[in-house]
Amino acid sequence: MTSAWQASRARLLPNRFWNRLGRIAATALAFALSLPLQAETEWELVRSYPHDSGAFTEGLFFHDGALYESTGLEGRSDIRKVALKNGRVLDRRIIPRPYFGEGIVNWKDRLVSVTWRHRTGFIWNIRDFSPISQFRYEGEGWGLTQDGHSIIMSDGTAQLRFLDPDTLYERRRVTVSFKGKPVERLNELEYVKGEIWANIWYDSQIARIDPQTGDVIDWIDIAPLLMASGAIDGESVANGIAYDAKGDRIFVTGKNWAKLFEIRVKR
């Protein structure tokens, strides 16, 4: 039987998309069924850029004209500075075993990164990625962003943590919900014009979150980009949001995607 979730997207996407989606694990579909049937926020594709298809993207942000990206998988994790136009890696720092790299964010002259299950974060010099120090946290590390006052962290649950950017101690938490139901699997984060945007692991929808209440304001469904992304399997999920505040540009990508996309939201 075709679910309402599948039917709503079938109107938008070609059959070959569903042939590929059929290879994705059944658990991924089960996760997606818990989310709303339709996203209200309309958007348009501005252009696409090359992206390293070997990058298992876990974190992304735009700073001083370049992209900064973190990649995951034990033994393959790194942080890197990337040229937007051609996707060339300009600088790179390997994160050693046994760490699985996750989210990254800039704060002043530093770059802050977290790891998945080792409860360990790293602070780097943003200019040359030289190590400065480490810090600890409880639970898992997933995504990071900042709002100019706090560093905001996801941990794979429905909660977002707001950390003091200097001490990295937790200040407060909010539970993200949509119509009263918690939204689990919050992943990569970006702060966009007063909102927190979050990828949802194993789903194409981006949540637009009120940072004060945790309420989901709306959803952005980027499923139409999956075919053009070069995604090859069920792990090649959407994950990576970057906002260029000066140019008012939004970039999205995913794990092992061969493309990074600039989109424009029709507000």
Short mmCIF file of C-alpha atoms in Angstrom, two decimals:
data_model
loop_
_atom_site.label_atom_id
_atom_site.label_comp_id
_atom_site.label_asym_id
_atom_site.label_seq_id
_atom_site.Cartn_x
_atom_site.Cartn_y
_atom_site.Cartn_z
CA MET A 1 0.00 0.00 0.00
CA THR A 2 1.26 3.46 -0.85
CA SER A 3 1.42 5.68 2.24
CA ALA A 4 0.17 9.26 2.29
CA TRP A 5 3.80 10.32 2.83
CA GLN A 6 4.87 8.63 -0.39
CA ALA A 7 1.86 9.86 -2.35
CA SER A 8 2.45 13.49 -1.42
CA ARG A 9 6.00 13.31 -2.80
CA ALA A 10 5.15 11.20 -5.84
CA ARG A 11 3.30 14.16 -7.28
CA LEU A 12 6.54 16.14 -7.21
CA LEU A 13 9.23 13.62 -8.12
CA PRO A 14 9.95 11.39 -11.15
CA ASN A 15 9.60 7.62 -11.02
CA ARG A 16 13.36 7.10 -11.09
CA PHE A 17 13.56 8.89 -7.74
CA TRP A 18 11.27 6.29 -6.18
CA ASN A 19 13.28 3.49 -7.72
CA ARG A 20 16.29 4.81 -5.85
CA LEU A 21 14.33 5.54 -2.71
CA GLY A 22 13.15 1.95 -2.72
CA ARG A 23 16.70 0.91 -1.89
CA ILE A 24 16.70 2.94 1.31
CA ALA A 25 16.23 0.91 4.46
CA ALA A 26 12.69 0.44 5.73
CA THR A 27 13.71 2.08 8.99
CA ALA A 28 14.34 5.32 7.14
CA LEU A 29 10.78 5.35 5.83
CA ALA A 30 9.42 4.55 9.25
CA PHE A 31 11.28 7.55 10.68
CA ALA A 32 9.93 9.82 7.96
CA LEU A 33 6.33 8.77 8.54
CA SER A 34 6.36 10.58 11.88
CA LEU A 35 6.87 13.96 10.18
CA PRO A 36 4.26 16.23 8.54
CA LEU A 37 2.90 15.26 5.13
CA GLN A 38 3.60 18.59 3.47
CA ALA A 39 6.08 21.40 3.93
CA GLU A 40 4.61 24.88 3.63
CA THR A 41 7.78 26.87 2.92
CA GLU A 42 8.33 27.24 -0.82
CA TRP A 43 11.84 27.52 -2.24
CA GLU A 44 13.63 27.67 -5.56
CA LEU A 45 16.99 26.41 -6.76
CA VAL A 46 19.45 29.20 -7.52
CA ARG A 47 22.44 27.16 -8.64
CA SER A 48 24.58 24.15 -7.79
CA TYR A 49 28.27 23.77 -6.96
CA PRO A 50 30.66 20.79 -6.89
CA HIS A 51 30.88 18.93 -3.59
CA ASP A 52 33.21 16.12 -2.56
CA SER A 53 31.17 12.93 -2.92
CA GLY A 54 33.57 11.27 -0.48
CA ALA A 55 32.61 13.69 2.28
CA PHE A 56 30.27 12.12 4.84
CA THR A 57 29.02 15.57 5.80
CA GLU A 58 28.18 16.15 9.46
CA GLY A 59 28.65 19.91 9.85
CA LEU A 60 28.69 22.95 7.57
CA PHE A 61 28.90 26.74 7.83
CA PHE A 62 29.93 29.71 5.68
CA HIS A 63 32.55 32.17 6.94
CA ASP A 64 34.68 34.85 5.25
CA GLY A 65 33.89 33.70 1.75
CA ALA A 66 34.49 29.97 2.27
CA LEU A 67 32.68 26.89 3.44
CA TYR A 68 33.81 25.03 6.55
CA GLU A 69 32.80 21.40 6.72
CA SER A 70 33.21 18.46 9.05
CA THR A 71 32.98 14.83 7.98
CA GLY A 72 32.22 11.70 9.95
CA LEU A 73 33.02 7.99 10.10
CA GLU A 74 35.72 6.60 12.35
CA GLY A 75 39.11 6.83 10.68
CA ARG A 76 37.78 9.17 7.96
CA SER A 77 36.68 12.18 10.00
CA ASP A 78 38.11 15.62 9.38
CA ILE A 79 37.40 19.34 9.41
CA ARG A 80 38.10 21.28 6.25
CA LYS A 81 37.94 24.67 4.58
CA VAL A 82 36.40 24.44 1.12
CA ALA A 83 36.22 26.80 -1.86
CA LEU A 84 32.59 27.39 -2.74
CA LYS A 85 32.92 27.68 -6.51
CA ASN A 86 34.82 24.49 -7.25
CA GLY A 87 34.60 22.45 -4.04
CA ARG A 88 38.38 22.33 -3.68
CA VAL A 89 39.66 21.58 -0.17
CA LEU A 90 41.83 24.53 0.88
CA ASP A 91 42.85 23.28 4.32
CA ARG A 92 42.19 20.15 6.34
CA ARG A 93 42.73 18.66 9.76
CA ILE A 94 42.22 14.93 10.36
CA ILE A 95 40.32 13.94 13.49
CA PRO A 96 42.11 10.80 14.73
CA ARG A 97 40.62 7.48 15.71
CA PRO A 98 38.53 6.56 17.60
CA TYR A 99 36.58 9.78 17.13
CA PHE A 100 33.62 10.11 14.76
CA GLY A 101 33.43 13.76 13.71
CA GLU A 102 30.12 15.60 13.95
CA GLY A 103 29.02 19.27 13.99
CA ILE A 104 31.22 22.36 13.77
CA VAL A 105 30.71 26.07 14.37
CA ASN A 106 32.82 29.22 14.42
CA TRP A 107 33.16 31.50 17.44
CA LYS A 108 35.48 34.52 17.19
CA ASP A 109 38.88 33.16 16.09
CA ARG A 110 38.02 29.59 17.01
CA LEU A 111 36.32 26.62 15.45
CA VAL A 112 34.41 24.31 17.80
CA SER A 113 33.68 20.69 16.87
CA VAL A 114 31.96 17.77 18.57
CA THR A 115 32.17 14.00 18.20
CA TRP A 116 29.42 11.42 18.16
CA ARG A 117 29.68 9.07 21.13
CA HIS A 118 32.93 9.95 22.86
CA ARG A 119 31.50 12.96 24.74
CA THR A 120 34.51 14.95 23.60
CA GLY A 121 34.64 18.23 21.74
CA PHE A 122 37.61 20.07 20.26
CA ILE A 123 38.54 23.74 19.91
CA TRP A 124 40.72 24.71 16.95
CA ASN A 125 42.29 27.87 15.62
CA ILE A 126 40.03 28.77 12.70
CA ARG A 127 42.91 30.21 10.66
CA ASP A 128 45.07 27.07 10.45
CA PHE A 129 43.09 24.38 12.33
CA SER A 130 45.81 24.05 14.94
CA PRO A 131 44.42 22.44 18.14
CA ILE A 132 43.76 24.65 21.16
CA SER A 133 41.91 22.53 23.72
CA GLN A 134 39.23 19.92 24.39
CA PHE A 135 35.98 19.92 26.37
CA ARG A 136 33.48 17.36 27.64
CA TYR A 137 29.69 17.04 27.48
CA GLU A 138 27.10 14.45 28.39
CA GLY A 139 25.33 12.36 25.78
CA GLU A 140 25.99 12.40 22.05
CA GLY A 141 27.25 15.22 19.84
CA TRP A 142 25.41 15.84 16.54
CA GLY A 143 25.04 19.37 15.15
CA LEU A 144 26.29 22.85 16.09
CA THR A 145 25.43 26.45 15.24
CA GLN A 146 25.53 29.82 17.00
CA ASP A 147 23.26 32.85 17.33
CA GLY A 148 25.84 35.45 18.38
CA HIS A 149 25.17 34.77 22.08
CA SER A 150 25.19 31.00 22.52
CA ILE A 151 26.52 27.92 20.78
CA ILE A 152 23.57 25.65 20.02
CA MET A 153 24.02 21.88 19.99
CA SER A 154 21.85 18.94 18.94
CA ASP A 155 22.32 15.45 20.34
CA GLY A 156 20.04 13.28 18.17
CA THR A 157 17.00 13.76 20.41
CA ALA A 158 14.30 16.43 20.30
CA GLN A 159 16.36 18.71 22.53
CA LEU A 160 18.65 21.60 21.69
CA ARG A 161 21.29 22.73 24.17
CA PHE A 162 22.41 26.37 24.45
CA LEU A 163 26.04 26.57 25.58
CA ASP A 164 28.11 29.45 26.87
CA PRO A 165 30.48 30.08 23.92
CA ASP A 166 33.47 30.77 26.15
CA THR A 167 33.13 28.06 28.81
CA LEU A 168 30.97 25.65 26.75
CA TYR A 169 28.88 25.00 29.84
CA GLU A 170 25.20 24.42 29.24
CA ARG A 171 22.93 27.42 29.86
CA ARG A 172 19.51 26.02 28.94
CA ARG A 173 17.64 23.56 26.76
CA VAL A 174 14.52 23.61 24.63
CA THR A 175 12.50 20.67 23.38
CA VAL A 176 11.64 20.96 19.69
CA SER A 177 8.06 20.05 18.87
CA PHE A 178 5.53 20.27 16.06
CA LYS A 179 1.86 20.53 16.98
CA GLY A 180 2.72 19.33 20.47
CA LYS A 181 4.72 16.28 19.36
CA PRO A 182 8.50 16.16 19.97
CA VAL A 183 10.63 16.16 16.81
CA GLU A 184 13.39 13.59 17.25
CA ARG A 185 16.67 13.07 15.35
CA LEU A 186 17.63 16.75 15.10
CA ASN A 187 20.92 16.72 13.22
CA GLU A 188 22.94 19.45 11.46
CA LEU A 189 21.99 22.99 12.50
CA GLU A 190 22.17 26.51 11.09
CA TYR A 191 21.01 29.86 12.48
CA VAL A 192 19.10 31.75 9.78
CA LYS A 193 17.51 35.15 10.40
CA GLY A 194 16.44 34.50 13.96
CA GLU A 195 15.48 30.86 13.40
CA ILE A 196 17.32 27.59 13.98
CA TRP A 197 17.16 25.34 10.92
CA ALA A 198 17.73 21.64 11.49
CA ASN A 199 18.17 18.64 9.25
CA ILE A 200 16.22 15.61 10.44
CA TRP A 201 18.27 12.43 10.20
CA TYR A 202 16.89 10.13 7.49
CA ASP A 203 14.44 12.71 6.16
CA SER A 204 14.50 15.36 3.45
CA GLN A 205 12.70 17.96 5.53
CA ILE A 206 14.41 20.86 7.29
CA ALA A 207 12.72 22.14 10.45
CA ARG A 208 12.51 25.91 10.99
CA ILE A 209 12.58 26.29 14.76
CA ASP A 210 11.72 29.15 17.13
CA PRO A 211 14.81 29.28 19.40
CA GLN A 212 12.85 30.56 22.39
CA THR A 213 10.01 28.05 22.46
CA GLY A 214 11.34 25.14 20.40
CA ASP A 215 8.20 25.20 18.26
CA VAL A 216 8.63 24.23 14.59
CA ILE A 217 7.48 27.26 12.63
CA ASP A 218 7.44 25.46 9.30
CA TRP A 219 9.19 22.86 7.14
CA ILE A 220 11.32 23.01 4.00
CA ASP A 221 11.28 19.82 1.94
CA ILE A 222 14.41 19.46 -0.22
CA ALA A 223 13.56 15.98 -1.53
CA PRO A 224 13.65 17.19 -5.18
CA LEU A 225 17.40 17.76 -4.78
CA LEU A 226 18.14 14.14 -3.93
CA MET A 227 18.25 12.92 -7.53
CA ALA A 228 20.58 15.72 -8.61
CA SER A 229 22.80 15.20 -5.56
CA GLY A 230 24.40 11.99 -6.76
CA ALA A 231 23.22 10.16 -3.63
CA ILE A 232 24.07 6.49 -3.97
CA ASP A 233 22.48 4.75 -0.99
CA GLY A 234 20.28 5.10 2.04
CA GLU A 235 23.04 6.68 4.12
CA SER A 236 23.44 9.54 1.63
CA VAL A 237 20.89 11.64 3.45
CA ALA A 238 20.42 15.40 3.42
CA ASN A 239 22.73 16.87 6.05
CA GLY A 240 24.40 20.27 5.81
CA ILE A 241 22.97 23.79 5.94
CA ALA A 242 25.07 26.95 5.65
CA TYR A 243 23.94 30.58 5.62
CA ASP A 244 25.92 33.44 4.11
CA ALA A 245 24.51 36.38 6.05
CA LYS A 246 26.31 39.04 3.97
CA GLY A 247 25.08 37.68 0.67
CA ASP A 248 21.79 36.36 2.09
CA ARG A 249 22.48 32.96 0.53
CA ILE A 250 21.46 29.52 1.78
CA PHE A 251 23.42 26.38 0.89
CA VAL A 252 22.36 22.77 1.47
CA THR A 253 24.03 19.43 0.84
CA GLY A 254 24.16 15.89 2.19
CA LYS A 255 26.35 12.96 3.10
CA ASN A 256 28.35 11.83 0.06
CA TRP A 257 26.45 14.22 -2.21
CA ALA A 258 28.34 15.27 -5.34
CA LYS A 259 26.59 18.66 -5.32
CA LEU A 260 26.03 21.54 -2.95
CA PHE A 261 22.94 23.62 -3.74
CA GLU A 262 22.12 27.27 -3.25
CA ILE A 263 18.41 27.73 -2.63
CA ARG A 264 16.20 30.78 -2.15
CA VAL A 265 13.25 30.62 0.20
CA LYS A 266 10.06 32.35 -0.95
CA ARG A 267 8.98 34.00 2.29
#
